Amino acid sequence: MADQPDGGVSPHLEEGTNAQTVRSAPHNRIRWATHKANPQQGRRKRQSILDRFHHRRTPSDKSAQSAVTDNEPSENGDADGEATGRTIHVNQPLPPEAKDEDGRPVAHYARNKIRTAKYTPLSFVPKNLWFQFHNVANIYFLFIVLLSIEPIFGVQNPALNSVPLIVIVTITAIKDAIEDFRRTVLDNELNNSGVHRLVDWENVNAAGDKISLWRRFKKANTRGIVTLWTWMKHHQNKTQRQKNALDAYADRAMDNANSRPNMAQRDSQYLDRPSFQSDERGDDVEMTPVPSPRRSKDLSGGAMSPPPAYTQSSLQVPGQDFAPQPQKRDFGDLINYSKTTPEKARFNKDAWKNIQVGDYIRLFNGDPVPADMVVLSTSDPDGACYIETKELDGETNLKVRQSLRCGRKMKRARDCEKAEFTIQSEGPQANLYSYNGVIKWNQTNKRDPDKPTKRMAEPLSINNLLLRGCSLRNTEWVLGVVIFTGQETKIMLNSGVTPSKRAKISRDLNWNVCYNFIVLFFMCVVAGFVEGFFWDRSDTSSQWFEYGNYGSGDSAINGLITFWASIILFQNLVPISLYISLEIVRTFQAFFIYSDTHMYWEKLDFPCTPKSWNISDDLGQIEYVFSDKTGTLTQNVMEFKKATVAGEPYGEAYTEALAGMQKRQGIDVAKEGETARVQIEKDRVETLRLIRQQHDNPYLREDDLQMVAPNLVADIGGASGEYQAKATYDFMIALALCHSVITERTPGNPPRIEFKAQSPDEAALVATARDYGFTVIGRTADGIILNIMGKEQEFTVLNTLEFNSTRKRMSSIIRMPDGKIVLFCKGADSIIYSRLYAGEQQEMRKATAAHLEEFAREGLRTLCVASKVIPEDLYQQWNVRHDAAAAAVEHREDKLEEVADEIERDLTLLGGTAIEDQLQGGVPDSIALLGTAGIKLWVLTGDKVETAINIGFSCNLLNNDMDLIMLQIEDGNLATAEAELDKNLRTFNMVGSEAELQAARQDHGAPDPTHAIIVDGESLKLVLDESIKRKFLLLCKQCQSVLCCRVSPAQKAAVVGLVKNGLNVITLAVGDGANDVAMIQQADVGVGIAGEEGRQAVMSSDFAIGQFRFLTRLLLVHGRWNYRRMAETISNFFYKNIVWAFSLFWYQIYDNYDGGYVFDYSYVILFNLAFTSLTVIFLGILDQDVSDKVSLAVPQLYRRGIEQKEWTQWKFWVYMFDGLYQSIICLFMTELLFAPGTFNTKNGLSVNDQTRLGVFIGCGAVASINAYIVMNVYRWDWATLGIALISVLLIFFWTGVYTSFTVAYVFYHAASEIFATLAFWALFFVMIVICLLPRFFAKAIQKIYFPLDVDIIREQVRLGKFDYLEGTDPSSASDIINKMNQHASSSSSSEASDPKAGMNGIRKMSEAARSEAERPIYPPSVAGTATTGNRNPHSQQGSDDSTFPPPISMRLSQDQPRGSFDRPRPSYDRMRSSLDQLRPSFERSRDMTSAAQLAKVESSNAHPPSKLR
């Protein structure tokens, strides 16, 4: 954006004032700070609530958009929403249109009291039940309970039937109550937090609050709950007492001006400036209890000695006289000095919930911001204040906000009474980075109050706004006025959660539950039909033994009654315990992920954190991974390595990308790397020697030197002539002035200076300028102080045109010490080249473009630097337009961009920079393992094509054998894009039809590693068009790697959505910054990396990790385990319930389907609660097929999850028929036992009654079910076997205990009678064997004749083939791969001699997972030659000759001859040699090099040559 030094431009006169005659005063831009003072006692209560507001809505979230729209009042705050703003009057009467007929304000604003809890003590029971019974399963089981109450349906104990539902609902309610009770208490603690609010004055914007009797009753309940909770906490720990002590201390400190706590020892640059001085109103009443602001020496505990250089005189430019400084502009004053006030207003500590729109608020250092407020004044003389926004956007670095120019004289309560102004603000909206408004007032003459007033205004922007959720840091006090409260604050409008995601198995499970409902329906229909039929017959025994029925003899009514009774009877077919069991399993799975120390990032103290527990099994089915590059694959720690100035390259570096290129050439990378590092170390020593010789820079820390360039130091000193000396000087001045960093000084002599910036790139550039003698000392109210080779100069900052993703550049307009006005601009090379002055610097432009291309191919991030001298009159005219645009309330950003575009033209190129962002540790090996597992990785980055390609080679995404398909549609024509897609599809014999897409959806195999596709952002816009996106998707499906460059966050999400919905696959997106949130939320699984770009990605993700390499373990180990466990858990759950339900169904054959129970009803209830659920749950929690090390060593095992073969409809029906078979065995074997005769006990009683028959069936069925589940478990340990045994014994225990009491009724003494018979035990064991025999034989045949991959691997593990993995680090993919390679090398000879020893599959897996260094090298010499022809015209070896003519940069004649200093430049020569051998033909043929592209856009946005510069 344009100049926003203090939250906007200076105010402008509204009533015809001749603004053109007023020169612009120096401005400062928004400044970023990371200096933290020692915090006070942590405010747990506030942070706990604000933690729930981390997730932001995506732009597509309709609810978020509606929330903004619904809360936007009209200009006067009306609720009709016709306008989009609000007007706030301070110390001014409301206009008639803003009042109702009773004189009260028409506008009604949200209260500042918030409530995040869902329930109140009165509403908890009905509301919680309402939410719980939104679950269809709960409604179904409630319906069953209600049916069982009616005796007509034959339920023996309806109360017992309701126990499972009551238990589950109660447990869920208790869990919800505990969570919500904590929310309620924290809500009240936050709402009652203290803040200093101005009282005893009239706020005309707020009407009195009417409290109804019902609201008072609710408040009384809430107060009672809070009192109880506080009392409990008081006796549990001392937290509350410590807090009270601190609050009391703070109150006492406020009353004593000298008792305020000191600032931290590490002072910000602003603390060196004097504080406010007393003015002629020194006898005014202070803003109680704010102490008088003191000088900075008081804040730091003593005067800080400035560095020695600080006292030197400013550097004078030879031959130049300083131009007179422009006249200071009058920014006005909100205070009406002629106004008479009662002087009763004072600042009193009040609760947050009592804050209203229009209130004055005063904050102290460390205080959280209670509402969105405009900053009027601060303790800083320049109006700056520092805030921490980690609760809003996750960023821990401090940011600077500016007070209004017109409000900086407001320091006292009396000033607040006398200030008269109106704020016209936009309505509430959720954008955290945008705000528009304007403050207007009538300016009075302080010396002559009788003079007419002037109408003045000053624009408001986000830089003047403190948002609720921020905390004040390193600032003694801030005074502001409230704009938005409560639900209308930006943090509340952004309090939406991450879009709800459901696991694929859960979605499929709905269909299986529906199938069971259908089966249940037909079972009940059969029962009703048969029962009605038999009741209608007169030749049955029922005519003699039954005493009528409820249907009055009507067979249809009898059948209907039996239908509903059967639903109760067979209810276990859809078990309620299934859902609670899956939640238990997923909870433990999430706990194991969180507890995995092999995914713990010690540097940040950050474990792998699951945030969406319900999708952990999706981690085992990921087919496509979409990754950001910067900060995700790389470290996002920037180091300035190389530069080009006036066509001359500087800097020495040996990057991973260069090593990757040399590796592909067949060069010994280890030897070459060691040689390069030795040379770089020698150059480092030489660079430091020359710097010390030229100027003993006191701010240089030798260990922190980033750029090794002895020739640059020499050229700055004039070794190559005056021209190059001036060029390098101007280049360094540009780096030192064109930035947004702030300095952080550590006391010392000299003090240590560090730079904090929003972007690490910017900090690296300024740090290098410091190392070479151009040190940013700090900022003043008007500009920047530089120490240039030991001499200090002050440069006045007139305007700063900020960087954003649309502009891709930033500019600073500086008044130089000689009075000239110079614009310095840095940005993307294509942007800068398009704005260069036409027809100049042709040779230099070509050389610079070639150097930038080389830097990018070396894996470095490049920028261009340019400048422009602006005539005084031209600047003044432009600044008037700029001020007007900055003062606009509507479309301010667009107007500022238009004005900035005018001045950023006709630039003069100074040079370019190259910054290295190193790969994270283990990234190449992790990507290799993921690729071997069949996972396709797409890189979506904002970097340029060359940088992305080289990172692709470094990461093992690309290799020499690939044909790189470049998609770059230069004319922006959709037809051209479609033609290009058609041409590339013909390579694969495809046309892009719907039939091909359907076939692609069924093909989950990895594409051949022969092609990779690279597409830029502009072309991506075209290929994502609805008419051709299918062709683009099919083309990408055929390529092993896809790199999308220069893409926006919205395009990232669009690509993820295209693959996710187009191919019906499970996708995962991983990123670390705010620009990755959209794709993280779009993907099935979102993974955030805790990196350098804040924590927005982490806050919006489903899983958070510390490093990219942990993704390998998360997917290949935990993901695969969880998917297989969940699939087995659900399958076995359905199986066991089929056994039980159909045992009851078969019994109905002997009971005319009248709904009788063969089991005692307690068996029916406890079957899922106790007898069988534990074994299944432990299977889902603990089962392992192979260990974590083997899972990483054989990543191909993951492919079964990609193909989704662990949970299929075929598997579901197999288990269903297995359960059907076993139900037949359990029922009819018992029937066959009793068919020949009955058994009697020793006292003559028979054991063939209904409930005792159920003991024979139930005990055998429970034992068979548990044994069956154990048979399906891969890992037999004491826990699994113990739980299965306990579950079997539990039915015996329950039967023995329950039947010992008369409460069992007819079941009394059943255990002692049945368990004493030999027939029971004979049947029990034979039944188990016959039930399990088919499954046993099926498993044996499958594992012997049709083994799965995991069966082979498990056999190899038993044979000791993976013993070599012992001692490896399971968190390191590199360690696993190295062990595999060593084992493959040592065992290759023995395996070759004995074909049966070892397995070819394992050997192939090890070879596929081999690191890049161990794979065969195909140097460029194997490419097509004049004899063999061009084998692959578009590959990396596709040229007809492996040697290229020298690049244009080597043949250039410089504009100025170089001096005698002409030393060798090893790094540049090595890079040049590498490019000569490796430059691919596809780039030359398609003009895809950076140099070629820059030549096309060169000066495209420059003014015509005839126009004056």
PDB file of C-alpha atoms in Angstrom, residues 286-461:
ATOM      1  CA  GLU A 286      -3.114  14.225  34.587  1.00  0.00           C
ATOM      2  CA  MET A 287      -5.102  11.389  33.142  1.00  0.00           C
ATOM      3  CA  THR A 288      -5.719   9.629  36.429  1.00  0.00           C
ATOM      4  CA  PRO A 289      -4.008   7.374  37.244  1.00  0.00           C
ATOM      5  CA  VAL A 290      -1.609   7.644  34.260  1.00  0.00           C
ATOM      6  CA  PRO A 291       1.785   8.880  35.416  1.00  0.00           C
ATOM      7  CA  SER A 292       3.597  11.569  33.524  1.00  0.00           C
ATOM      8  CA  PRO A 293       5.488  10.151  30.596  1.00  0.00           C
ATOM      9  CA  ARG A 294       9.202  10.109  31.211  1.00  0.00           C
ATOM     10  CA  ARG A 295      12.301  10.277  29.143  1.00  0.00           C
ATOM     11  CA  SER A 296      13.668   7.081  27.658  1.00  0.00           C
ATOM     12  CA  LYS A 297      16.546   7.013  30.110  1.00  0.00           C
ATOM     13  CA  ASP A 298      13.997   6.570  32.878  1.00  0.00           C
ATOM     14  CA  LEU A 299      12.324   3.749  31.017  1.00  0.00           C
ATOM     15  CA  SER A 300      15.514   1.773  30.676  1.00  0.00           C
ATOM     16  CA  GLY A 301      16.631   2.319  34.181  1.00  0.00           C
ATOM     17  CA  GLY A 302      19.363   4.753  33.281  1.00  0.00           C
ATOM     18  CA  ALA A 303      20.743   6.665  30.358  1.00  0.00           C
ATOM     19  CA  MET A 304      22.044   4.413  27.625  1.00  0.00           C
ATOM     20  CA  SER A 305      25.346   5.425  26.169  1.00  0.00           C
ATOM     21  CA  PRO A 306      25.001   5.900  22.450  1.00  0.00           C
ATOM     22  CA  PRO A 307      27.511   4.249  20.168  1.00  0.00           C
ATOM     23  CA  PRO A 308      30.644   6.296  19.505  1.00  0.00           C
ATOM     24  CA  ALA A 309      29.648   6.936  15.922  1.00  0.00           C
ATOM     25  CA  TYR A 310      26.333   8.359  17.056  1.00  0.00           C
ATOM     26  CA  THR A 311      27.910  11.645  18.172  1.00  0.00           C
ATOM     27  CA  GLN A 312      29.705  12.337  14.926  1.00  0.00           C
ATOM     28  CA  SER A 313      28.514  14.958  12.543  1.00  0.00           C
ATOM     29  CA  SER A 314      26.422  14.005   9.583  1.00  0.00           C
ATOM     30  CA  LEU A 315      28.139  13.207   6.322  1.00  0.00           C
ATOM     31  CA  GLN A 316      28.147  16.125   3.920  1.00  0.00           C
ATOM     32  CA  VAL A 317      27.963  15.375   0.218  1.00  0.00           C
ATOM     33  CA  PRO A 318      30.867  17.157  -1.490  1.00  0.00           C
ATOM     34  CA  GLY A 319      29.885  20.023  -3.703  1.00  0.00           C
ATOM     35  CA  GLN A 320      26.293  20.006  -2.527  1.00  0.00           C
ATOM     36  CA  ASP A 321      24.498  22.406  -0.202  1.00  0.00           C
ATOM     37  CA  PHE A 322      21.586  21.138   1.790  1.00  0.00           C
ATOM     38  CA  ALA A 323      18.289  22.305   0.449  1.00  0.00           C
ATOM     39  CA  PRO A 324      16.049  24.036   2.948  1.00  0.00           C
ATOM     40  CA  GLN A 325      13.776  21.618   4.746  1.00  0.00           C
ATOM     41  CA  PRO A 326      10.101  21.830   3.750  1.00  0.00           C
ATOM     42  CA  GLN A 327       7.681  23.614   6.017  1.00  0.00           C
ATOM     43  CA  LYS A 328       6.084  21.426   8.645  1.00  0.00           C
ATOM     44  CA  ARG A 329       2.488  20.649   7.911  1.00  0.00           C
ATOM     45  CA  ASP A 330      -0.260  21.466  10.381  1.00  0.00           C
ATOM     46  CA  PHE A 331      -2.013  18.207  11.186  1.00  0.00           C
ATOM     47  CA  GLY A 332      -4.527  19.806  13.474  1.00  0.00           C
ATOM     48  CA  ASP A 333      -5.676  19.036  16.985  1.00  0.00           C
ATOM     49  CA  LEU A 334      -8.871  17.369  18.171  1.00  0.00           C
ATOM     50  CA  ILE A 335      -8.955  19.398  21.393  1.00  0.00           C
ATOM     51  CA  ASN A 336     -11.287  22.405  21.502  1.00  0.00           C
ATOM     52  CA  TYR A 337      -9.373  24.665  23.854  1.00  0.00           C
ATOM     53  CA  SER A 338     -12.211  27.157  24.132  1.00  0.00           C
ATOM     54  CA  LYS A 339     -14.665  24.574  25.405  1.00  0.00           C
ATOM     55  CA  THR A 340     -15.704  24.762  29.051  1.00  0.00           C
ATOM     56  CA  THR A 341     -15.981  21.398  30.798  1.00  0.00           C
ATOM     57  CA  PRO A 342     -16.871  20.364  34.358  1.00  0.00           C
ATOM     58  CA  GLU A 343     -13.519  18.520  34.628  1.00  0.00           C
ATOM     59  CA  LYS A 344     -15.159  15.595  36.396  1.00  0.00           C
ATOM     60  CA  ALA A 345     -14.179  12.929  33.888  1.00  0.00           C
ATOM     61  CA  ARG A 346     -11.672  10.373  35.079  1.00  0.00           C
ATOM     62  CA  PHE A 347     -10.408   6.979  34.093  1.00  0.00           C
ATOM     63  CA  ASN A 348     -11.802   4.278  36.323  1.00  0.00           C
ATOM     64  CA  LYS A 349     -11.203   0.541  36.235  1.00  0.00           C
ATOM     65  CA  ASP A 350     -14.278  -1.114  34.783  1.00  0.00           C
ATOM     66  CA  ALA A 351     -15.239  -4.491  33.330  1.00  0.00           C
ATOM     67  CA  TRP A 352     -14.789  -5.323  29.668  1.00  0.00           C
ATOM     68  CA  LYS A 353     -18.465  -6.114  29.336  1.00  0.00           C
ATOM     69  CA  ASN A 354     -19.401  -2.483  30.153  1.00  0.00           C
ATOM     70  CA  ILE A 355     -17.436  -1.001  27.243  1.00  0.00           C
ATOM     71  CA  GLN A 356     -19.578   0.675  24.592  1.00  0.00           C
ATOM     72  CA  VAL A 357     -18.971   2.132  21.163  1.00  0.00           C
ATOM     73  CA  GLY A 358     -17.582   5.653  21.540  1.00  0.00           C
ATOM     74  CA  ASP A 359     -15.946   5.082  24.945  1.00  0.00           C
ATOM     75  CA  TYR A 360     -12.452   6.329  25.724  1.00  0.00           C
ATOM     76  CA  ILE A 361     -10.147   3.462  26.737  1.00  0.00           C
ATOM     77  CA  ARG A 362      -6.683   3.620  28.220  1.00  0.00           C
ATOM     78  CA  LEU A 363      -4.324   0.644  28.085  1.00  0.00           C
ATOM     79  CA  PHE A 364      -1.028   0.011  29.846  1.00  0.00           C
ATOM     80  CA  ASN A 365       1.926  -2.128  28.818  1.00  0.00           C
ATOM     81  CA  GLY A 366       0.952  -5.808  28.794  1.00  0.00           C
ATOM     82  CA  ASP A 367      -2.793  -5.154  28.733  1.00  0.00           C
ATOM     83  CA  PRO A 368      -4.940  -7.050  26.225  1.00  0.00           C
ATOM     84  CA  VAL A 369      -7.140  -4.961  23.957  1.00  0.00           C
ATOM     85  CA  PRO A 370     -10.799  -5.336  25.032  1.00  0.00           C
ATOM     86  CA  ALA A 371     -12.443  -4.039  21.834  1.00  0.00           C
ATOM     87  CA  ASP A 372     -11.505  -2.722  18.396  1.00  0.00           C
ATOM     88  CA  MET A 373     -10.327   0.821  19.036  1.00  0.00           C
ATOM     89  CA  VAL A 374      -8.734   3.714  17.144  1.00  0.00           C
ATOM     90  CA  VAL A 375      -5.453   4.912  18.670  1.00  0.00           C
ATOM     91  CA  LEU A 376      -5.537   8.619  19.542  1.00  0.00           C
ATOM     92  CA  SER A 377      -2.226   8.959  21.371  1.00  0.00           C
ATOM     93  CA  THR A 378       0.543   6.883  22.925  1.00  0.00           C
ATOM     94  CA  SER A 379       3.479   7.329  25.255  1.00  0.00           C
ATOM     95  CA  ASP A 380       5.818   7.306  22.248  1.00  0.00           C
ATOM     96  CA  PRO A 381       6.680  10.789  20.898  1.00  0.00           C
ATOM     97  CA  ASP A 382       6.035   9.589  17.356  1.00  0.00           C
ATOM     98  CA  GLY A 383       2.707   8.035  18.268  1.00  0.00           C
ATOM     99  CA  ALA A 384       3.926   4.462  17.814  1.00  0.00           C
ATOM    100  CA  CYS A 385       2.798   1.514  19.901  1.00  0.00           C
ATOM    101  CA  TYR A 386       3.709  -2.144  19.719  1.00  0.00           C
ATOM    102  CA  ILE A 387       1.227  -4.985  19.733  1.00  0.00           C
ATOM    103  CA  GLU A 388       1.442  -8.744  19.784  1.00  0.00           C
ATOM    104  CA  THR A 389      -1.055 -10.404  17.450  1.00  0.00           C
ATOM    105  CA  LYS A 390      -0.418 -14.099  18.011  1.00  0.00           C
ATOM    106  CA  GLU A 391      -3.998 -14.581  19.181  1.00  0.00           C
ATOM    107  CA  LEU A 392      -5.222 -13.213  15.856  1.00  0.00           C
ATOM    108  CA  ASP A 393      -2.872 -14.562  13.212  1.00  0.00           C
ATOM    109  CA  GLY A 394      -0.437 -16.718  15.174  1.00  0.00           C
ATOM    110  CA  GLU A 395       2.543 -14.464  14.487  1.00  0.00           C
ATOM    111  CA  THR A 396       4.772 -13.874  17.481  1.00  0.00           C
ATOM    112  CA  ASN A 397       6.694 -10.902  16.138  1.00  0.00           C
ATOM    113  CA  LEU A 398       5.528  -7.529  17.371  1.00  0.00           C
ATOM    114  CA  LYS A 399       3.879  -5.071  15.032  1.00  0.00           C
ATOM    115  CA  VAL A 400       3.697  -1.317  15.130  1.00  0.00           C
ATOM    116  CA  ARG A 401       0.512   0.716  15.120  1.00  0.00           C
ATOM    117  CA  GLN A 402       0.380   4.514  14.881  1.00  0.00           C
ATOM    118  CA  SER A 403      -1.756   7.063  16.647  1.00  0.00           C
ATOM    119  CA  LEU A 404      -3.588   9.743  14.728  1.00  0.00           C
ATOM    120  CA  ARG A 405      -1.608  12.894  14.052  1.00  0.00           C
ATOM    121  CA  CYS A 406      -4.506  14.983  15.247  1.00  0.00           C
ATOM    122  CA  GLY A 407      -4.824  13.144  18.557  1.00  0.00           C
ATOM    123  CA  ARG A 408      -1.254  13.057  19.815  1.00  0.00           C
ATOM    124  CA  LYS A 409      -1.771  15.979  22.196  1.00  0.00           C
ATOM    125  CA  MET A 410      -4.499  14.126  24.077  1.00  0.00           C
ATOM    126  CA  LYS A 411      -2.872  12.902  27.263  1.00  0.00           C
ATOM    127  CA  ARG A 412      -5.224  13.774  30.081  1.00  0.00           C
ATOM    128  CA  ALA A 413      -8.808  13.087  31.049  1.00  0.00           C
ATOM    129  CA  ARG A 414      -9.491  16.786  30.599  1.00  0.00           C
ATOM    130  CA  ASP A 415      -8.294  16.535  27.008  1.00  0.00           C
ATOM    131  CA  CYS A 416     -10.790  13.786  26.387  1.00  0.00           C
ATOM    132  CA  GLU A 417     -13.597  16.004  27.674  1.00  0.00           C
ATOM    133  CA  LYS A 418     -12.608  18.864  25.404  1.00  0.00           C
ATOM    134  CA  ALA A 419     -11.993  16.844  22.241  1.00  0.00           C
ATOM    135  CA  GLU A 420     -14.825  17.156  19.717  1.00  0.00           C
ATOM    136  CA  PHE A 421     -14.828  14.963  16.620  1.00  0.00           C
ATOM    137  CA  THR A 422     -16.803  12.582  14.480  1.00  0.00           C
ATOM    138  CA  ILE A 423     -15.588   9.224  13.190  1.00  0.00           C
ATOM    139  CA  GLN A 424     -17.080   7.920   9.970  1.00  0.00           C
ATOM    140  CA  SER A 425     -16.219   4.245   9.927  1.00  0.00           C
ATOM    141  CA  GLU A 426     -16.913   1.300   7.693  1.00  0.00           C
ATOM    142  CA  GLY A 427     -19.172  -1.385   9.085  1.00  0.00           C
ATOM    143  CA  PRO A 428     -17.937  -4.514  10.837  1.00  0.00           C
ATOM    144  CA  GLN A 429     -16.105  -6.844   8.491  1.00  0.00           C
ATOM    145  CA  ALA A 430     -13.888  -9.861   9.038  1.00  0.00           C
ATOM    146  CA  ASN A 431     -10.739  -8.823   7.155  1.00  0.00           C
ATOM    147  CA  LEU A 432      -7.993  -8.544   9.753  1.00  0.00           C
ATOM    148  CA  TYR A 433      -5.772  -6.528   7.445  1.00  0.00           C
ATOM    149  CA  SER A 434      -8.147  -3.897   6.161  1.00  0.00           C
ATOM    150  CA  TYR A 435      -9.988  -0.988   7.713  1.00  0.00           C
ATOM    151  CA  ASN A 436     -11.170   2.325   6.287  1.00  0.00           C
ATOM    152  CA  GLY A 437     -12.535   5.345   8.060  1.00  0.00           C
ATOM    153  CA  VAL A 438     -12.035   9.049   8.515  1.00  0.00           C
ATOM    154  CA  ILE A 439     -12.049  11.299  11.564  1.00  0.00           C
ATOM    155  CA  LYS A 440     -13.431  14.832  11.121  1.00  0.00           C
ATOM    156  CA  TRP A 441     -13.345  17.822  13.398  1.00  0.00           C
ATOM    157  CA  ASN A 442     -13.579  21.619  13.453  1.00  0.00           C
ATOM    158  CA  GLN A 443     -10.116  23.021  14.042  1.00  0.00           C
ATOM    159  CA  THR A 444     -10.059  25.970  16.465  1.00  0.00           C
ATOM    160  CA  ASN A 445      -7.274  28.473  16.820  1.00  0.00           C
ATOM    161  CA  LYS A 446      -5.543  27.824  20.108  1.00  0.00           C
ATOM    162  CA  ARG A 447      -4.240  31.394  20.468  1.00  0.00           C
ATOM    163  CA  ASP A 448      -7.327  33.143  19.107  1.00  0.00           C
ATOM    164  CA  PRO A 449     -10.471  31.095  19.826  1.00  0.00           C
ATOM    165  CA  ASP A 450     -12.648  33.762  18.202  1.00  0.00           C
ATOM    166  CA  LYS A 451     -11.320  33.031  14.747  1.00  0.00           C
ATOM    167  CA  PRO A 452     -13.501  30.880  12.452  1.00  0.00           C
ATOM    168  CA  THR A 453     -12.933  27.147  12.691  1.00  0.00           C
ATOM    169  CA  LYS A 454     -11.586  25.045   9.833  1.00  0.00           C
ATOM    170  CA  ARG A 455     -13.167  21.739   8.886  1.00  0.00           C
ATOM    171  CA  MET A 456     -10.384  19.116   8.884  1.00  0.00           C
ATOM    172  CA  ALA A 457     -10.141  15.383   8.449  1.00  0.00           C
ATOM    173  CA  GLU A 458      -7.616  12.579   8.745  1.00  0.00           C
ATOM    174  CA  PRO A 459      -8.007   9.130   7.231  1.00  0.00           C
ATOM    175  CA  LEU A 460      -8.055   5.990   9.349  1.00  0.00           C
ATOM    176  CA  SER A 461      -6.549   2.691   8.302  1.00  0.00           C
TER     177      SER A 461
END
